[in-house]
Amino acid sequence: LRIFSKEEMLDRFNVVRQASLDMVKPLLPEEFRMQVMGDASPAWWNLGHTTWISDRILHEIGARASRWLETYKQPLNSYYMGEKLARDQRGSVTWPSTLNVLDYRVCVDELVRKQIPTIPDAQWPEFSRYLELALQHEQQHQELFYTETKYLRFQNQPKYRQSYRDVPALLHSSGAPPSWFTIPGGLTEIGNAGDGFGWDIEYGIHQRYLEAFQISSRHVTVGEYLHFEEDGGYADESLWKSNGWKWIQSTHIQAPEYWECQYGTWKNWTLAGMRPLWCSEPVCHVSFYEADAYVRWLSRKGDEYAGVRLPTEFEWESASHCIGDSFAKANFLDSGLLHPRAATSEIVLAGEVWSWTTSHFEPYPRYEEYKGFLSEYNGKFMDNQRVLRGGSCVTERTSVSSSTRNFWPPTTRFQFSGIVLVRS
Amino acid sequence: LRIFSKEEMLDRFNVVRQASLDMVKPLLPEEFRMQVMGDASPAWWNLGHTTWISDRILHEIGARASRWLETYKQPLNSYYMGEKLARDQRGSVTWPSTLNVLDYRVCVDELVRKQIPTIPDAQWPEFSRYLELALQHEQQHQELFYTETKYLRFQNQPKYRQSYRDVPALLHSSGAPPSWFTIPGGLTEIGNAGDGFGWDIEYGIHQRYLEAFQISSRHVTVGEYLHFEEDGGYADESLWKSNGWKWIQSTHIQAPEYWECQYGTWKNWTLAGMRPLWCSEPVCHVSFYEADAYVRWLSRKGDEYAGVRLPTEFEWESASHCIGDSFAKANFLDSGLLHPRAATSEIVLAGEVWSWTTSHFEPYPRYEEYKGFLSEYNGKFMDNQRVLRGGSCVTERTSVSSSTRNFWPPTTRFQFSGIVLVRS
Amino acid sequence: LRIFSKEEMLDRFNVVRQASLDMVKPLLPEEFRMQVMGDASPAWWNLGHTTWISDRILHEIGARASRWLETYKQPLNSYYMGEKLARDQRGSVTWPSTLNVLDYRVCVDELVRKQIPTIPDAQWPEFSRYLELALQHEQQHQELFYTETKYLRFQNQPKYRQSYRDVPALLHSSGAPPSWFTIPGGLTEIGNAGDGFGWDIEYGIHQRYLEAFQISSRHVTVGEYLHFEEDGGYADESLWKSNGWKWIQSTHIQAPEYWECQYGTWKNWTLAGMRPLWCSEPVCHVSFYEADAYVRWLSRKGDEYAGVRLPTEFEWESASHCIGDSFAKANFLDSGLLHPRAATSEIVLAGEVWSWTTSHFEPYPRYEEYKGFLSEYNGKFMDNQRVLRGGSCVTERTSVSSSTRNFWPPTTRFQFSGIVLVRS
Amino acid sequence: LRIFSKEEMLDRFNVVRQASLDMVKPLLPEEFRMQVMGDASPAWWNLGHTTWISDRILHEIGARASRWLETYKQPLNSYYMGEKLARDQRGSVTWPSTLNVLDYRVCVDELVRKQIPTIPDAQWPEFSRYLELALQHEQQHQELFYTETKYLRFQNQPKYRQSYRDVPALLHSSGAPPSWFTIPGGLTEIGNAGDGFGWDIEYGIHQRYLEAFQISSRHVTVGEYLHFEEDGGYADESLWKSNGWKWIQSTHIQAPEYWECQYGTWKNWTLAGMRPLWCSEPVCHVSFYEADAYVRWLSRKGDEYAGVRLPTEFEWESASHCIGDSFAKANFLDSGLLHPRAATSEIVLAGEVWSWTTSHFEPYPRYEEYKGFLSEYNGKFMDNQRVLRGGSCVTERTSVSSSTRNFWPPTTRFQFSGIVLVRS
């Protein structure tokens, strides 16, 4: 793995930490504490939790941690198995206050900045690796923040919802039809073999045997998905997984998250406010169950669509390698758009929206969990979660690659999650 | 009914409205929005809802209402049957913001103040009655605020809970034993026959036939209740209503709300912070089910306690009339103590803590619901709620009398609710 | 209380015990074990439980009990607080088998029959009282059996439901309009003052002060209730108790139990099979919430119906005394009809269907629970249950009088429960 | 695929159909209808459903079906998407009665027997394939019957549980320690490539790349699992999947299904009655979550157990091929033992208990669902189910092979499900 120099790391540390402060600027004081569903954390907690992880890393590598480390362990650690603040109670406590958390950030930031130059060279690789992990972790929470804030502000009545940020209106193409790329079969290497950052779950690198398949050049669009909705897709039990059907029956879900039908017209909630539903954009904020039902519906159309299905995560990764550098031109957080762009004739595999795969989140062969305080992170959640690939318009560019594995339960809709098609 | 003069009413309006602003001063901005259980409303909502009711009353009587009346109807009305903000979603919206609500208060306050002098004398009685109703309603929400804030701040870890207000330490007596007062039987007039304010549910005035009974001179104390707890009262199914037993089994309730056992010592959360549990205080924050189980346990002790039970609301009202003006010396909100006082040898029937009665909240004979926009208030909640009487240490003195009926479901504990005993 | 002679009691014992065997004759072997909702017990259990209570009474009074008493305590006792077979698990066990239970009946019956002649005269009054209690209890379970069997057989598809018994078609009048009887107010004696059997909850006899009121001469009919249903009564939130509204929303209840709309025509399930809905019959199988919403809807019609409401249980009892012997001509189980008769111009206060009252099931003044093994029966269920009065077409004539108090939660519909109106 | 001759098929049909009648002989009439949990069907339904499928197949292939086919569609079809009898309501209906179902069996059996000789040779292959599918399906329901009956009879109190059948006492070895077999890595063919019966989900045959691994020579024993239990395995959150932990917290599960601690000694419920827990038997009736927690606990022991884990289904299938014919000597239903045998030094991969794998139930590449009336069977359940392999002591020998895939949700315990270990 490539090791950042101390100067590079200090720069990167400053940039990432500042980004968290910048992103919360549009919030009212009260919005920092509000938690409107159990899966989403309030902003104060994201700010505090990422700071506590940095603080904990200072301690882990023998550097000087802050004197608040133990104090804030209960509220700011995440999956700690002892006494902990339950995930769905993060909106129920008044301590630590938002001011406490902002102070804590300043304190830990100074500790890190001061100590970086003093780390002995022998320890720098380890320190650097840990610190990069903390920053990658913070970037993940930045993505969560955008999706959580979108969800929070949606809870108001339509007329009184406030946009998060005005962004330039997106140009809208007419939505070019997709083309298909053939990906050859055979043994394929899976896993993070680059010299950039990778999470434990991207290793061990291993072989998978894949049969040849074709992948669509872009994500399924709103317009395409609308046909499914208009064709009664949400009312046809035969299209749905059994658990998915029970779920839409009990939740009365009839369309993707954030779609609202007002006086016969579909509107769509975005981080830039309510907007008409634009058909050429990738469909977004669909659950795995919806993605799965959609492809079953589409496959029954026959002809071009006979046999279409969702990819496995290995197919996606293989396609990403074959197609080449789709990441460079992808729409990530740095575009500032905070929304997927309309489909064009270009190939778009990465960015815009995460692509659901049929793969369950399971360890790779020879997977090793992190040791020590990070050990609880992943293994215990490898159950009833499906893998997503490719990043979205609110993902930090430096936190996603061809081998990055995201994962959510099959009912999750508040992430920017969409659909890509394959066929054998 | 006595009608306030315009000057009296203006004074009273200013006092009550200011009290709402004063009471929220200790809150952090974020605490205005937090809702940590479905039964409790956040502070912003209490401030806004009471204002909207005043605004609505202006409209009702033909005076000039604010231009926000319709805008704020959805979020700030309470039990409105059309489109409404569900009670348990009051912590989930960011609009109207706290600032919006504070502005709205100023606006409506000015409208009321300006128009009072201009009301024609012929309309004054009606206007005055409506306005008094709005102020009484606001005083109820002030009581709710104290109980909700107590509950909110309790959610933090013990070490980090912040008291609402420092209040002088209460002198503690040794807890005088109760004496018994005999109340004669016969036909008794029930209902609000005074010239002060009364809610619809305190009328019609009617006769009840009561058998003679005795009532205890004060509430059950913490020390007395502790015997029940230590005797295994929470583990003895034979003491509990069937529904109550299921409830404590599923909630694992083992003591009154706010009691915490730290290192073998009971502590008690108060609006002035965590404190040792003082045995001579009235026991408080118990549900009806706990009050009911306690008296069953006590009645089995025999001797003096053979046949003790909770009163009916009619027994309580009759006792209150017989014993005379216990309201004048009672510990209400104006004492500033925000907590019940220790038992002394004095008779205490009103104030300190509300007394649970066995009476179900049902209409009196010839009861008439309010007409118009107030009509939804009471009838529909006359189901599975038990009546409480007498007011508590956070009740406004002017909003409670011998005929005042409070009511809550039998599992409610966040109110200052306690126990008084009777025997036949 | 009148004491039966030994011969009378032996006769009565034989009659009641045989009635339980007769009533289960139409069942298939498999139907003895089936439990299709938690509130209803399977037939095997009713047969066994009533036998165990007789057995237990032999033991209680020092006579010879069967050797199975302890063996069958766990499965056949009802509300026993130690180890017990939970009420909703009575369809989940295969032991004791139906044959075991039938054997047990023979065994206990013989023990009772043999010992009656040998009881010393001094002990006969006590023995006799206990035995009568056991028989009254068995008669209650006979009523339950009819309602449970009706419910069980309803679970099949409409075409394949089997009637319990063919009964002669009921003559149908055109449904005479009700008349109103005025009941004077004043002090009224409440409670069982006769020399017949009474449950503990019918004592202590005491005074209630009632205001004068009028009561309808008969129950509300299907035709009258149909107007409520057709007028959108089930969709108008303003008519319903808050808890009732939540309940019909979550259960999607749109009509009384056993009504089914087939091809635009209402059908009604009876113990004699599916039948058209006959408008002149008393409406039946409605919950308290439905009865309450109906009278609110009706009261808004004004004129004759202004101010109509459900009676209190004291009003019902007072009316029953004033109107005189409506029990003698009432339609109880001995008519063999198993269904309410159509309304005529006669006064019908007792029989046909139980009448919901607004009274909560609470003890009378000076109420004393049974001692010993019967002590758990009633007190613990005095919570969120409403009183019904008057008996129904499946109630044994000897088990109901003007003072009999039946009680069920407000959502109960599988009993023959209907509506009678009063107005002030 | 090998096609049975008409004579062979007639024999097989008679044998399989008779086996269903034989297996229910020990049941009481009432036990045919009882359903004590939603996942288990009553015996009447298993008998009827398997018959309806045969009847439906007659119709499908153009032969003469019974005149009851349409009548019994609603209650006896399984996952039919139109009007259907919900799975958890199979114990709630009295129609069709057990006698109806037995009559129906006779009727369909005769239809099949009569028509087999008359099928034109050209249609025989198709007819034969369908009929074999019906018989395989019936054999699956026979396995279900044994597990459901075991569960049903367990619901009684320990003293009064009746064994299903007396079986000879099993000889008990001292439990030989397991040995490890090395399975080479590389490309492996997965799927049913034999000429025997296979379900749709065993095709298409495809390649998987596996890394080399070792597999234990036998299942984990009761004695080995007991160490986990005694070591506090059920109380150590760090061992469990997050969903598994929540599940054992809410269900209070502390040991495998059917283990009961009586006076300090573990007992085990078997189809031959209550027995001491024998340490040398395979542990059985554990959920996936328990299997998963057990291997995590074991892997932390280090040394020999470092890196042990559950196999993937592909590893299991590959091992089964490498180890050779372990099916021939396996303990399946035909042994008559109805319980797993104690471990010996022999290799036991198939039979005894199904082995949980980490593989999620997902389609193989080029999987094709059945067409027509069978189409709903599998695809919609490919969600949150884990694959089990190898068959158990109540599986019919002819219904299981190296490629057979069984699947259940991760909380399922009523199947004979156990644990086999692998390590890389």
mmCIF file of N, CA, C and O in Angstrom, chain B residues 126-156:
data_model
loop_
_atom_site.group_PDB
_atom_site.id
_atom_site.type_symbol
_atom_site.label_atom_id
_atom_site.label_comp_id
_atom_site.label_asym_id
_atom_site.label_seq_id
_atom_site.Cartn_x
_atom_site.Cartn_y
_atom_site.Cartn_z
ATOM 1 N N GLU B 126 -68.448 36.818 25.910
ATOM 2 C CA GLU B 126 -68.073 35.653 25.106
ATOM 3 C C GLU B 126 -66.575 35.656 24.809
ATOM 4 O O GLU B 126 -65.896 34.644 24.961
ATOM 5 N N PHE B 127 -66.088 36.817 24.387
ATOM 6 C CA PHE B 127 -64.657 36.934 24.095
ATOM 7 C C PHE B 127 -63.838 36.543 25.315
ATOM 8 O O PHE B 127 -62.869 35.782 25.252
ATOM 9 N N SER B 128 -64.251 37.054 26.428
ATOM 10 C CA SER B 128 -63.534 36.825 27.676
ATOM 11 C C SER B 128 -63.533 35.349 28.056
ATOM 12 O O SER B 128 -62.520 34.801 28.508
ATOM 13 N N ARG B 129 -64.671 34.723 27.880
ATOM 14 C CA ARG B 129 -64.743 33.291 28.219
ATOM 15 C C ARG B 129 -63.809 32.477 27.330
ATOM 16 O O ARG B 129 -63.108 31.592 27.778
ATOM 17 N N TYR B 130 -63.809 32.806 26.041
ATOM 18 C CA TYR B 130 -62.931 32.080 25.119
ATOM 19 C C TYR B 130 -61.460 32.317 25.462
ATOM 20 O O TYR B 130 -60.631 31.410 25.430
ATOM 21 N N LEU B 131 -61.158 33.585 25.766
ATOM 22 C CA LEU B 131 -59.757 33.904 26.027
ATOM 23 C C LEU B 131 -59.288 33.210 27.304
ATOM 24 O O LEU B 131 -58.169 32.691 27.383
ATOM 25 N N GLU B 132 -60.165 33.173 28.301
ATOM 26 C CA GLU B 132 -59.803 32.475 29.536
ATOM 27 C C GLU B 132 -59.570 30.992 29.243
ATOM 28 O O GLU B 132 -58.643 30.383 29.782
ATOM 29 N N LEU B 133 -60.383 30.466 28.383
ATOM 30 C CA LEU B 133 -60.185 29.058 28.009
ATOM 31 C C LEU B 133 -58.810 28.873 27.370
ATOM 32 O O LEU B 133 -58.087 27.918 27.672
ATOM 33 N N ALA B 134 -58.416 29.793 26.503
ATOM 34 C CA ALA B 134 -57.090 29.700 25.867
ATOM 35 C C ALA B 134 -55.986 29.784 26.913
ATOM 36 O O ALA B 134 -54.972 29.076 26.830
ATOM 37 N N LEU B 135 -56.175 30.638 27.911
ATOM 38 C CA LEU B 135 -55.120 30.790 28.923
ATOM 39 C C LEU B 135 -55.067 29.576 29.841
ATOM 40 O O LEU B 135 -53.989 29.109 30.222
ATOM 41 N N GLN B 136 -56.222 29.059 30.210
ATOM 42 C CA GLN B 136 -56.243 27.832 31.004
ATOM 43 C C GLN B 136 -55.557 26.704 30.236
ATOM 44 O O GLN B 136 -54.820 25.901 30.798
ATOM 45 N N HIS B 137 -55.831 26.663 28.954
ATOM 46 C CA HIS B 137 -55.216 25.650 28.100
ATOM 47 C C HIS B 137 -53.697 25.823 28.074
ATOM 48 O O HIS B 137 -52.939 24.861 28.164
ATOM 49 N N GLU B 138 -53.265 27.073 28.014
ATOM 50 C CA GLU B 138 -51.813 27.307 28.006
ATOM 51 C C GLU B 138 -51.189 26.889 29.335
ATOM 52 O O GLU B 138 -50.093 26.339 29.374
ATOM 53 N N GLN B 139 -51.911 27.116 30.423
ATOM 54 C CA GLN B 139 -51.386 26.703 31.735
ATOM 55 C C GLN B 139 -51.264 25.177 31.817
ATOM 56 O O GLN B 139 -50.346 24.657 32.442
ATOM 57 N N GLN B 140 -52.189 24.487 31.182
ATOM 58 C CA GLN B 140 -52.051 23.023 31.144
ATOM 59 C C GLN B 140 -50.784 22.619 30.401
ATOM 60 O O GLN B 140 -50.076 21.705 30.807
ATOM 61 N N HIS B 141 -50.526 23.326 29.298
ATOM 62 C CA HIS B 141 -49.324 22.990 28.539
ATOM 63 C C HIS B 141 -48.059 23.397 29.289
ATOM 64 O O HIS B 141 -46.994 22.825 29.068
ATOM 65 N N GLN B 142 -48.165 24.385 30.166
ATOM 66 C CA GLN B 142 -47.004 24.703 31.003
ATOM 67 C C GLN B 142 -46.717 23.539 31.954
ATOM 68 O O GLN B 142 -45.565 23.135 32.139
ATOM 69 N N GLU B 143 -47.741 22.985 32.539
ATOM 70 C CA GLU B 143 -47.525 21.809 33.388
ATOM 71 C C GLU B 143 -46.907 20.675 32.577
ATOM 72 O O GLU B 143 -45.957 20.016 33.023
ATOM 73 N N LEU B 144 -47.451 20.457 31.397
ATOM 74 C CA LEU B 144 -46.875 19.413 30.545
ATOM 75 C C LEU B 144 -45.406 19.685 30.265
ATOM 76 O O LEU B 144 -44.575 18.777 30.289
ATOM 77 N N PHE B 145 -45.083 20.928 29.988
ATOM 78 C CA PHE B 145 -43.692 21.275 29.704
ATOM 79 C C PHE B 145 -42.748 20.830 30.823
ATOM 80 O O PHE B 145 -41.679 20.262 30.567
ATOM 81 N N TYR B 146 -43.130 21.085 32.059
ATOM 82 C CA TYR B 146 -42.240 20.704 33.172
ATOM 83 C C TYR B 146 -42.056 19.192 33.226
ATOM 84 O O TYR B 146 -40.962 18.681 33.454
ATOM 85 N N THR B 147 -43.124 18.468 32.999
ATOM 86 C CA THR B 147 -43.010 17.005 33.071
ATOM 87 C C THR B 147 -42.256 16.457 31.859
ATOM 88 O O THR B 147 -41.513 15.489 31.974
ATOM 89 N N GLU B 148 -42.424 17.098 30.723
ATOM 90 C CA GLU B 148 -41.728 16.643 29.520
ATOM 91 C C GLU B 148 -40.234 16.954 29.594
ATOM 92 O O GLU B 148 -39.397 16.174 29.144
ATOM 93 N N THR B 149 -39.923 18.104 30.147
ATOM 94 C CA THR B 149 -38.515 18.476 30.264
ATOM 95 C C THR B 149 -37.810 17.590 31.283
ATOM 96 O O THR B 149 -36.664 17.179 31.089
ATOM 97 N N LYS B 150 -38.509 17.269 32.347
ATOM 98 C CA LYS B 150 -37.945 16.337 33.325
ATOM 99 C C LYS B 150 -37.616 15.013 32.638
ATOM 100 O O LYS B 150 -36.549 14.435 32.843
ATOM 101 N N TYR B 151 -38.531 14.559 31.814
ATOM 102 C CA TYR B 151 -38.345 13.287 31.126
ATOM 103 C C TYR B 151 -37.208 13.370 30.102
ATOM 104 O O TYR B 151 -36.375 12.478 29.999
ATOM 105 N N LEU B 152 -37.175 14.449 29.361
ATOM 106 C CA LEU B 152 -36.153 14.627 28.327
ATOM 107 C C LEU B 152 -34.749 14.576 28.915
ATOM 108 O O LEU B 152 -33.874 13.859 28.436
ATOM 109 N N ARG B 153 -34.544 15.330 29.983
ATOM 110 C CA ARG B 153 -33.190 15.437 30.533
ATOM 111 C C ARG B 153 -32.761 14.171 31.265
ATOM 112 O O ARG B 153 -31.587 13.984 31.566
ATOM 113 N N PHE B 154 -33.727 13.322 31.537
ATOM 114 C CA PHE B 154 -33.430 12.053 32.206
ATOM 115 C C PHE B 154 -32.804 11.049 31.239
ATOM 116 O O PHE B 154 -32.203 10.063 31.657
ATOM 117 N N GLN B 155 -32.935 11.298 29.932
ATOM 118 C CA GLN B 155 -32.472 10.311 28.959
ATOM 119 C C GLN B 155 -30.957 10.204 28.895
ATOM 120 O O GLN B 155 -30.421 9.228 28.394
ATOM 121 N N ASN B 156 -30.262 11.241 29.373
ATOM 122 C CA ASN B 156 -28.812 11.173 29.345
ATOM 123 C C ASN B 156 -28.300 10.188 30.389
ATOM 124 O O ASN B 156 -29.026 9.754 31.274
#
